[in-house]
Short mmCIF file of C-alpha atoms and ligand atoms in Angstrom, two decimals:
data_model
loop_
_atom_site.label_atom_id
_atom_site.label_comp_id
_atom_site.label_asym_id
_atom_site.label_seq_id
_atom_site.Cartn_x
_atom_site.Cartn_y
_atom_site.Cartn_z
CA UNK A 1 0.00 0.00 0.00
CA UNK A 2 1.26 3.44 -0.90
CA UNK A 3 1.40 6.22 1.65
CA UNK A 4 -0.54 8.80 -0.34
CA UNK A 5 -0.08 11.58 2.20
CA UNK A 6 3.68 11.16 1.91
CA UNK A 7 3.43 11.15 -1.87
CA UNK A 8 1.37 14.34 -1.78
CA UNK A 9 4.14 16.08 0.15
CA UNK A 10 6.41 15.55 -2.85
CA UNK A 11 4.12 17.71 -5.04
CA UNK A 12 4.37 21.38 -4.02
CA UNK A 13 1.37 22.43 -6.13
CA UNK A 14 -1.04 20.17 -4.26
CA UNK A 15 -0.97 22.39 -1.20
CA UNK A 16 -2.34 25.45 -3.00
CA UNK A 17 -5.88 26.69 -2.85
CA UNK A 18 -8.23 27.71 -5.66
CA UNK A 19 -10.96 30.30 -4.94
CA UNK A 20 -10.09 29.87 -1.26
CA UNK A 21 -10.72 26.10 -1.33
CA UNK A 22 -8.13 23.31 -1.20
CA UNK A 23 -7.24 22.23 -4.72
CA UNK A 24 -8.70 18.86 -5.76
CA UNK A 25 -6.83 18.26 -9.01
CA UNK A 26 -8.73 15.70 -11.07
CA UNK A 27 -7.47 16.63 -14.53
CA UNK A 28 -4.54 14.24 -14.71
CA UNK A 29 -5.43 12.82 -18.12
CA UNK A 30 -4.76 16.31 -19.51
CA UNK A 31 -1.50 16.74 -17.64
CA UNK A 32 -0.05 15.53 -14.37
CA UNK A 33 1.70 17.46 -11.63
CA UNK A 34 5.44 17.24 -11.11
CA UNK A 35 7.17 16.02 -7.97
CA UNK A 36 9.89 18.15 -6.40
CA UNK A 37 12.53 15.72 -7.76
CA UNK A 38 11.54 16.61 -11.34
CA UNK A 39 11.45 20.35 -10.66
CA UNK A 40 14.87 20.10 -9.00
CA UNK A 41 16.33 18.10 -11.90
CA UNK A 42 15.28 20.92 -14.25
CA UNK A 43 16.73 23.71 -12.13
CA UNK A 44 19.88 21.72 -11.39
CA UNK A 45 20.48 21.36 -15.13
CA UNK A 46 20.04 25.10 -15.77
CA UNK A 47 21.90 26.17 -12.63
CA UNK A 48 24.89 23.84 -12.70
CA UNK A 49 25.60 22.17 -16.07
CA UNK A 50 23.49 23.91 -18.74
CA UNK A 51 25.17 23.05 -22.01
CA UNK A 52 24.46 21.49 -25.40
CA UNK A 53 24.73 17.71 -25.74
CA UNK A 54 26.89 15.46 -27.92
CA UNK A 55 28.99 18.20 -29.51
CA UNK A 56 31.19 19.50 -26.74
CA UNK A 57 34.55 18.42 -25.43
CA UNK A 58 34.19 20.57 -22.33
CA UNK A 59 33.05 19.24 -18.95
CA UNK A 60 29.62 20.85 -18.87
CA UNK A 61 28.69 19.44 -22.23
CA UNK A 62 29.91 15.99 -21.28
CA UNK A 63 27.97 16.12 -18.02
CA UNK A 64 24.82 17.21 -19.87
CA UNK A 65 25.31 14.44 -22.44
CA UNK A 66 25.74 11.80 -19.74
CA UNK A 67 22.60 12.87 -17.89
CA UNK A 68 20.61 13.15 -21.11
CA UNK A 69 21.63 9.67 -22.25
CA UNK A 70 21.06 8.23 -18.77
CA UNK A 71 17.48 9.51 -19.00
CA UNK A 72 17.06 7.60 -22.24
CA UNK A 73 18.28 4.44 -20.52
CA UNK A 74 15.80 5.01 -17.69
CA UNK A 75 12.87 5.27 -20.10
CA UNK A 76 14.07 2.15 -21.94
CA UNK A 77 14.23 0.17 -18.67
CA UNK A 78 10.85 1.49 -17.55
CA UNK A 79 9.06 -0.07 -20.54
CA UNK A 80 11.45 -3.02 -20.96
CA UNK A 81 12.70 -1.74 -24.31
CA UNK A 82 16.07 -3.43 -24.19
CA UNK A 83 18.43 -1.14 -26.11
CA UNK A 84 18.26 2.60 -25.28
CA UNK A 85 18.66 3.24 -29.05
CA UNK A 86 15.04 2.16 -29.35
CA UNK A 87 13.98 5.32 -27.51
CA UNK A 88 13.68 8.46 -29.64
CA UNK A 89 13.04 11.76 -27.86
CA UNK A 90 10.11 13.71 -29.25
CA UNK A 91 8.06 16.68 -28.05
CA UNK A 92 5.05 14.61 -26.97
CA UNK A 93 3.00 11.52 -27.82
CA UNK A 94 1.49 13.37 -30.78
CA UNK A 95 4.89 13.91 -32.36
CA UNK A 96 5.84 10.28 -31.69
CA UNK A 97 2.83 9.08 -33.68
CA UNK A 98 3.43 11.62 -36.46
CA UNK A 99 7.03 10.41 -36.69
CA UNK A 100 5.80 6.87 -37.32
CA UNK A 101 3.11 8.02 -39.76
CA UNK A 102 5.59 10.03 -41.82
CA UNK A 103 8.72 7.90 -41.60
CA UNK A 104 7.23 4.42 -41.50
CA UNK A 105 3.66 4.85 -42.76
CA UNK A 106 4.39 6.74 -45.94
CA UNK A 107 7.01 4.17 -47.01
CA UNK A 108 5.27 0.99 -45.92
CA UNK A 109 1.59 1.63 -46.58
CA UNK A 110 0.35 1.37 -50.16
CA UNK A 111 -2.86 1.67 -52.11
CA UNK A 112 -5.55 -0.70 -50.87
CA UNK A 113 -3.76 -1.46 -47.59
CA UNK A 114 -5.81 -1.22 -44.42
CA UNK A 115 -4.96 0.62 -41.21
CA UNK A 116 -6.96 -0.60 -38.21
CA UNK A 117 -7.80 1.79 -35.36
CA UNK A 118 -10.43 1.71 -32.60
CA UNK A 119 -13.42 4.04 -32.29
CA UNK A 120 -11.78 5.38 -29.12
CA UNK A 121 -8.77 7.08 -30.68
CA UNK A 122 -7.56 10.50 -29.61
CA UNK A 123 -7.18 12.81 -32.63
CA UNK A 124 -3.41 12.28 -32.28
CA UNK A 125 -3.81 8.66 -33.29
CA UNK A 126 -6.48 9.29 -35.89
CA UNK A 127 -5.64 12.36 -37.96
CA UNK A 128 -2.05 11.28 -38.87
CA UNK A 129 -3.47 7.98 -40.21
CA UNK A 130 -6.22 9.80 -42.10
CA UNK A 131 -3.46 11.79 -43.80
CA UNK A 132 -1.42 8.67 -44.63
CA UNK A 133 -4.54 6.93 -45.96
CA UNK A 134 -5.41 9.95 -48.12
CA UNK A 135 -1.87 10.25 -49.51
CA UNK A 136 -1.39 6.55 -50.18
CA UNK A 137 -4.88 5.43 -51.14
CA UNK A 138 -5.14 3.21 -48.05
CA UNK A 139 -8.32 2.51 -46.08
CA UNK A 140 -9.01 3.14 -42.39
CA UNK A 141 -10.93 0.42 -40.52
CA UNK A 142 -12.32 0.72 -37.00
CA UNK A 143 -12.75 -1.76 -34.18
CA UNK A 144 -16.19 -1.16 -32.66
CA UNK A 145 -17.23 -0.74 -29.06
CA UNK A 146 -19.77 -2.55 -26.94
CA UNK A 147 -22.62 -0.64 -25.23
CA UNK A 148 -20.53 -0.12 -22.10
CA UNK A 149 -17.53 1.23 -23.99
CA UNK A 150 -15.36 -1.89 -24.14
CA UNK A 151 -13.73 -3.02 -27.31
CA UNK A 152 -15.97 -5.47 -29.14
CA UNK A 153 -13.60 -8.33 -29.81
CA UNK A 154 -16.27 -10.42 -31.57
CA UNK A 155 -15.75 -8.88 -34.96
CA UNK A 156 -12.07 -8.01 -34.46
CA UNK A 157 -10.63 -10.96 -36.35
CA UNK A 158 -12.50 -9.96 -39.51
CA UNK A 159 -11.56 -6.27 -39.21
CA UNK A 160 -7.92 -7.32 -38.78
CA UNK A 161 -7.28 -9.38 -41.92
CA UNK A 162 -4.65 -10.03 -44.58
CA UNK A 163 -5.09 -6.51 -45.98
CA UNK A 164 -4.16 -4.98 -42.61
CA UNK A 165 -0.77 -3.31 -42.72
CA UNK A 166 -0.93 -1.56 -39.37
CA UNK A 167 -2.88 -1.83 -36.14
CA UNK A 168 -2.67 1.54 -34.34
CA UNK A 169 -4.57 1.54 -31.04
CA UNK A 170 -4.75 3.42 -27.81
CA UNK A 171 -3.85 1.40 -24.71
CA UNK A 172 -6.21 3.33 -22.43
CA UNK A 173 -8.89 5.68 -23.72
CA UNK A 174 -8.50 9.26 -22.51
CA UNK A 175 -12.21 9.86 -23.05
CA UNK A 176 -13.82 6.76 -21.47
CA UNK A 177 -11.02 5.14 -19.47
CA UNK A 178 -11.43 1.84 -21.33
CA UNK A 179 -8.36 -0.40 -21.15
CA UNK A 180 -7.89 -1.87 -24.62
CA UNK A 181 -6.75 -5.52 -24.75
CA UNK A 182 -3.70 -4.57 -26.78
CA UNK A 183 -1.87 -7.85 -26.36
CA UNK A 184 -4.76 -9.84 -27.77
CA UNK A 185 -5.18 -7.45 -30.70
CA UNK A 186 -1.44 -7.41 -31.35
CA UNK A 187 -1.56 -11.21 -31.57
CA UNK A 188 -4.23 -10.95 -34.29
CA UNK A 189 -2.18 -8.30 -36.11
CA UNK A 190 0.96 -10.41 -35.93
CA UNK A 191 -0.85 -13.43 -37.37
CA UNK A 192 -1.55 -11.43 -40.55
CA UNK A 193 1.90 -9.82 -40.66
CA UNK A 194 0.75 -6.31 -39.67
CA UNK A 195 2.80 -3.85 -37.64
CA UNK A 196 1.50 -2.66 -34.25
CA UNK A 197 1.55 0.85 -32.78
CA UNK A 198 0.32 1.48 -29.25
CA UNK A 199 -0.64 4.96 -28.05
CA UNK A 200 0.61 4.75 -24.48
CA UNK A 201 -0.17 8.35 -23.49
CA UNK A 202 -2.71 7.22 -20.87
CA UNK A 203 -1.22 3.85 -19.90
CA UNK A 204 2.52 4.37 -19.36
CA UNK A 205 1.91 6.89 -16.52
CA UNK A 206 -0.54 4.62 -14.70
CA UNK A 207 0.31 0.93 -15.02
CA UNK A 208 3.24 -1.36 -15.80
CA UNK A 209 3.85 -1.36 -19.56
CA UNK A 210 6.23 -3.86 -21.13
CA UNK A 211 6.79 -3.55 -24.87
CA UNK A 212 8.09 -7.12 -25.13
CA UNK A 213 4.95 -8.45 -23.52
CA UNK A 214 2.67 -6.26 -25.65
CA UNK A 215 4.62 -7.32 -28.73
CA UNK A 216 4.34 -3.90 -30.35
CA UNK A 217 6.61 -2.26 -32.91
CA UNK A 218 5.93 1.26 -31.68
CA UNK A 219 4.83 2.83 -28.39
CA UNK A 220 4.07 6.55 -28.09
CA UNK A 221 4.89 8.08 -24.70
CA UNK A 222 3.84 11.45 -23.31
CA UNK A 223 6.26 12.95 -20.75
CA UNK A 224 3.97 15.56 -19.23
CA UNK A 225 1.26 13.03 -18.36
CA UNK A 226 3.73 10.94 -16.34
CA UNK A 227 5.06 13.63 -14.01
CA UNK A 228 7.65 14.86 -16.50
CA UNK A 229 7.94 18.38 -17.96
CA UNK A 230 5.92 19.57 -20.92
CA UNK A 231 7.63 19.53 -24.32
CA UNK A 232 9.16 16.08 -23.93
CA UNK A 233 7.87 12.73 -25.10
CA UNK A 234 9.34 9.56 -26.46
CA UNK A 235 8.82 7.03 -29.16
CA UNK A 236 9.78 3.43 -28.57
CA UNK A 237 10.38 1.57 -31.82
CA UNK A 238 11.83 -1.85 -32.46
CA UNK A 239 15.43 -1.39 -33.42
CA UNK A 240 15.27 -3.38 -36.66
CA UNK A 241 12.20 -1.37 -37.71
CA UNK A 242 13.91 1.95 -36.90
CA UNK A 243 16.96 0.91 -38.93
CA UNK A 244 14.75 0.68 -42.02
CA UNK A 245 13.00 4.02 -41.50
CA UNK A 246 13.70 7.29 -43.28
CA UNK A 247 14.51 10.22 -40.93
CA UNK A 248 11.60 12.43 -39.89
CA UNK A 249 13.38 15.79 -39.68
CA UNK A 250 16.65 16.81 -41.32
CA UNK A 251 19.46 19.05 -40.07
CA UNK A 252 22.21 19.02 -37.47
CA UNK A 253 22.84 16.05 -35.13
CA UNK A 254 21.05 13.52 -37.33
CA UNK A 255 23.80 13.45 -39.98
CA UNK A 256 27.11 11.60 -40.22
CA UNK A 257 28.76 13.22 -43.26
CA UNK A 258 27.54 16.24 -45.19
CA UNK A 259 28.78 17.68 -48.47
CA UNK A 260 27.25 20.39 -50.65
CA UNK A 261 25.68 17.61 -52.68
CA UNK A 262 24.23 15.33 -50.05
CA UNK A 263 24.39 13.77 -46.61
CA UNK A 264 24.49 10.43 -44.84
CA UNK A 265 22.60 9.63 -41.65
CA UNK A 266 23.88 9.23 -38.13
CA UNK A 267 23.40 6.07 -36.06
CA UNK A 268 20.33 5.44 -33.95
CA UNK A 269 18.86 7.15 -32.03
CA UNK A 270 20.37 10.44 -33.24
CA UNK A 271 19.18 9.83 -36.80
CA UNK A 272 15.70 10.77 -35.58
CA UNK A 273 16.71 13.69 -33.38
CA UNK A 274 17.54 16.65 -35.62
CA UNK A 275 18.56 19.91 -33.97
CA UNK A 276 19.14 20.74 -30.32
CA UNK A 277 16.79 18.55 -28.31
CA UNK A 278 14.83 19.34 -25.15
CA UNK A 279 17.77 18.48 -22.89
CA UNK A 280 16.26 19.70 -19.63
CA UNK A 281 12.96 18.03 -20.53
CA UNK A 282 14.59 14.65 -21.15
CA UNK A 283 16.55 14.86 -17.88
CA UNK A 284 13.35 15.90 -16.07
CA UNK A 285 11.51 12.95 -17.59
CA UNK A 286 14.33 10.70 -16.38
CA UNK A 287 13.71 12.02 -12.85
CA UNK A 288 9.96 11.35 -13.27
CA UNK A 289 10.68 7.78 -14.31
CA UNK A 290 12.89 7.33 -11.23
CA UNK A 291 10.06 8.64 -9.09
CA UNK A 292 7.42 6.35 -10.62
CA UNK A 293 9.72 3.34 -10.56
CA UNK A 294 10.36 4.10 -6.87
CA UNK A 295 6.62 3.93 -6.18
CA UNK A 296 6.28 0.76 -8.26
CA UNK A 297 3.87 0.79 -11.20
CA UNK A 298 1.88 -2.16 -9.80
CA UNK A 299 1.25 -0.04 -6.69
CA UNK A 300 0.29 2.99 -8.77
CA UNK A 301 -2.26 0.91 -10.71
CA UNK A 302 -3.62 -0.69 -7.53
CA UNK A 303 -4.14 2.69 -5.85
CA UNK A 304 -5.92 4.04 -8.90
CA UNK A 305 -8.12 0.95 -9.17
CA UNK A 306 -9.26 1.33 -5.57
CA UNK A 307 -9.88 5.03 -6.01
CA UNK A 308 -11.73 4.46 -9.28
CA UNK A 309 -14.00 1.90 -7.58
CA UNK A 310 -14.65 4.44 -4.83
CA UNK A 311 -15.43 7.17 -7.38
CA UNK A 312 -17.72 4.87 -9.38
CA UNK A 313 -19.67 4.15 -6.18
CA UNK A 314 -20.02 7.86 -5.47
CA UNK A 315 -21.06 8.77 -9.01
CA UNK A 316 -23.45 5.83 -9.30
CA UNK A 317 -25.66 7.61 -6.75
CA UNK A 318 -26.20 10.60 -9.07
CA UNK A 319 -29.23 9.81 -11.19
CA UNK A 320 -28.92 12.95 -13.29
CA UNK A 321 -25.69 11.84 -14.96
CA UNK A 322 -24.81 9.20 -17.54
CA UNK A 323 -21.44 7.73 -16.77
CA UNK A 324 -19.59 6.28 -19.75
CA UNK A 325 -17.15 3.38 -19.97
CA UNK A 326 -16.90 -0.06 -18.37
CA UNK A 327 -18.00 -0.47 -14.74
CA UNK A 328 -15.40 -2.98 -13.63
CA UNK A 329 -12.12 -1.46 -12.58
CA UNK A 330 -9.99 -4.13 -14.24
CA UNK A 331 -11.25 -2.91 -17.61
CA UNK A 332 -10.79 0.79 -17.00
CA UNK A 333 -8.21 3.33 -15.92
CA UNK A 334 -8.92 6.16 -13.48
CA UNK A 335 -10.88 8.23 -15.99
CA UNK A 336 -14.52 9.05 -15.27
CA UNK A 337 -16.42 10.68 -18.08
CA UNK A 338 -20.03 11.74 -17.59
CA UNK A 339 -22.81 13.83 -19.04
CA UNK A 340 -26.01 15.37 -17.76
CA UNK A 341 -28.63 16.67 -20.16
CA UNK A 342 -29.57 19.33 -17.53
CA UNK A 343 -26.27 21.17 -17.73
CA UNK A 344 -23.59 21.79 -20.32
CA UNK A 345 -20.28 20.20 -19.23
CA UNK A 346 -18.53 23.61 -19.43
CA UNK A 347 -20.98 25.06 -16.91
CA UNK A 348 -20.41 22.06 -14.69
CA UNK A 349 -16.63 22.51 -14.95
CA UNK A 350 -16.90 26.21 -14.09
CA UNK A 351 -19.12 25.46 -11.09
CA UNK A 352 -16.70 22.80 -9.82
CA UNK A 353 -13.74 25.15 -10.25
CA UNK A 354 -15.39 27.52 -7.77
CA UNK A 355 -15.22 24.62 -5.31
CA UNK A 356 -11.51 24.05 -5.98
CA UNK A 357 -12.19 20.96 -8.12
CA UNK A 358 -10.28 20.82 -11.42
CA UNK A 359 -11.85 18.59 -14.07
CA UNK A 360 -11.82 18.75 -17.87
CA UNK A 361 -14.83 19.37 -20.05
CA UNK A 362 -15.15 19.14 -23.81
CA UNK A 363 -14.62 16.55 -26.52
CA UNK A 364 -11.24 15.44 -25.14
CA UNK A 365 -9.76 15.40 -28.65
CA UNK A 366 -12.07 12.51 -29.49
CA UNK A 367 -14.79 14.26 -31.52
CA UNK A 368 -15.91 11.17 -33.48
CA UNK A 369 -16.32 9.25 -30.22
CA UNK A 370 -18.48 12.03 -28.75
CA UNK A 371 -20.63 11.76 -31.88
CA UNK A 372 -20.92 8.00 -31.42
CA UNK A 373 -21.96 8.51 -27.78
CA UNK A 374 -24.54 11.06 -28.91
CA UNK A 375 -23.22 13.87 -26.68
CA UNK A 376 -21.59 17.19 -27.58
CA UNK A 377 -19.00 16.85 -24.83
CA UNK A 378 -18.48 15.23 -21.45
CA UNK A 379 -17.18 16.26 -18.05
CA UNK A 380 -14.14 14.16 -17.17
CA UNK A 381 -12.49 13.57 -13.81
CA UNK A 382 -9.17 11.76 -14.09
CA UNK A 383 -7.22 10.36 -11.16
CA UNK A 384 -3.57 9.85 -10.34
CA UNK A 385 -1.54 8.26 -7.61
CA UNK A 386 -1.63 11.40 -5.42
CA UNK A 387 -5.44 11.66 -5.38
CA UNK A 388 -7.43 10.71 -2.30
CA UNK A 389 -10.91 9.50 -1.36
CA UNK A 390 -11.45 12.87 0.27
CA UNK A 391 -10.91 14.59 -3.07
CA UNK A 392 -13.39 12.20 -4.70
CA UNK A 393 -15.89 13.09 -1.94
CA UNK A 394 -15.32 16.77 -2.69
CA UNK A 395 -16.03 16.08 -6.37
CA UNK A 396 -19.21 14.13 -5.69
CA UNK A 397 -20.51 16.70 -3.16
CA UNK A 398 -19.79 19.60 -5.50
CA UNK A 399 -21.43 17.71 -8.36
CA UNK A 400 -24.56 17.14 -6.31
CA UNK A 401 -24.77 20.84 -5.58
CA UNK A 402 -24.13 21.74 -9.21
CA UNK A 403 -26.77 19.34 -10.48
CA UNK A 404 -29.29 20.72 -8.00
CA UNK A 405 -28.42 24.28 -8.99
CA UNK A 406 -28.58 23.74 -12.76
CA UNK A 407 -31.38 21.19 -12.56
CA UNK A 408 -33.63 23.64 -10.69
CA UNK A 409 -32.65 26.41 -13.09
CA UNK A 410 -33.32 24.20 -16.07
CA UNK A 411 -36.75 23.14 -14.81
CA UNK A 412 -37.64 26.73 -13.91
CA UNK A 413 -36.79 27.82 -17.46
CA UNK A 414 -38.83 25.04 -19.03
N1 PLP B 501 -3.19 9.99 -26.97
C1 PLP B 501 -3.99 10.02 -25.92
C2 PLP B 501 -4.82 8.81 -25.58
C3 PLP B 501 -4.06 11.17 -25.12
O1 PLP B 501 -4.86 11.21 -24.07
C4 PLP B 501 -3.27 12.28 -25.48
C5 PLP B 501 -3.37 13.54 -24.73
O2 PLP B 501 -4.38 13.85 -24.14
C6 PLP B 501 -2.43 12.18 -26.58
C7 PLP B 501 -2.41 11.02 -27.31
C8 PLP B 501 -1.52 13.30 -26.97
O3 PLP B 501 -0.51 13.42 -25.99
P1 PLP B 501 0.53 14.60 -26.03
O4 PLP B 501 -0.07 15.74 -25.28
O5 PLP B 501 1.74 14.06 -25.32
O6 PLP B 501 0.81 14.91 -27.44
#
């Protein structure tokens, strides 16, 4: 069992108030808070060894390079990637997926090929594939959902067929919390020779993720959602696949030899890291990985499961809301998306903010999914390892008051 009060002490921001109320931060799917260790790693870099990496012979540059490359090794270990060269630094999960779409997709996907996604995808794992499909004459196929927001595996083995070139799926839905059975789907994709990309933006921060076990070719990682700084993400790619891929961006660092006529490419991973990278961000993400590994990802998942069960119980009592996604906590992450026809989610979010409760409202970058659910938007509370039952109580109490307030108003207006 984790000592959540001790964990909370590591996050300076959690002790602040909002509108005079203690902050209950339940917007972790959008971005997470940063422990002191991450903040210190950033300031230590800028205060004591700020320097560019890889190019310098002076001490500061060598120190920066060592710490930057150590961070890469930490991320590789965290997801059981084997070689650190399989980790490419990017700006965020979105850029990781775009890198694959441009460098791998445009060379490996041809006319008539099929790309299989789920109906849950975040725009980041939908729009890049729409672009590849449009450019190459390929077809997008979607794995459907059951009534309660699980993946419908019944039809999956016909959607994934010999025409499938790529399976690109989210691991955990940011909009419904659904945990996608990636390993099972990857097995189907492998049996027809398709490549597998996993969008790990909402899984890597919250549960153990092992790329060997998932048997994926690519995993997109978002730094800022896993206690790291903004502006840093990572792409895991199988080394032999990366070796075959064309660079994504061209310029300094990614080249070996350059003449006026042409250039040759550097070794992995630098071949995919043109220009000065986000050095502080990578080192900060390394510190975040140390922090999470110290807690133990099994423990993080267990805490969130318990808290999700507690939140589901609390929200179940509110008749005015429809709660989306699976009800059993083994099939969902700590994301609770709901809708009430009495009140627009934005009004709900604004009301809750006055109570110190931070949630997200909107389409969560999953517009087609909102359409499929038949709602314009949802209100979404998303949990992390530092959240408590007391914060969930604050959410449920504030929601009750909001629903009463808007419900009465709505009936009076009718
Ligand atoms: N994929 C999913 C499932 C997400 O939830 C998000 C962000 O909300 C992204 C991708 C994009 O992540 P990033 O902000 O790192 O680009």
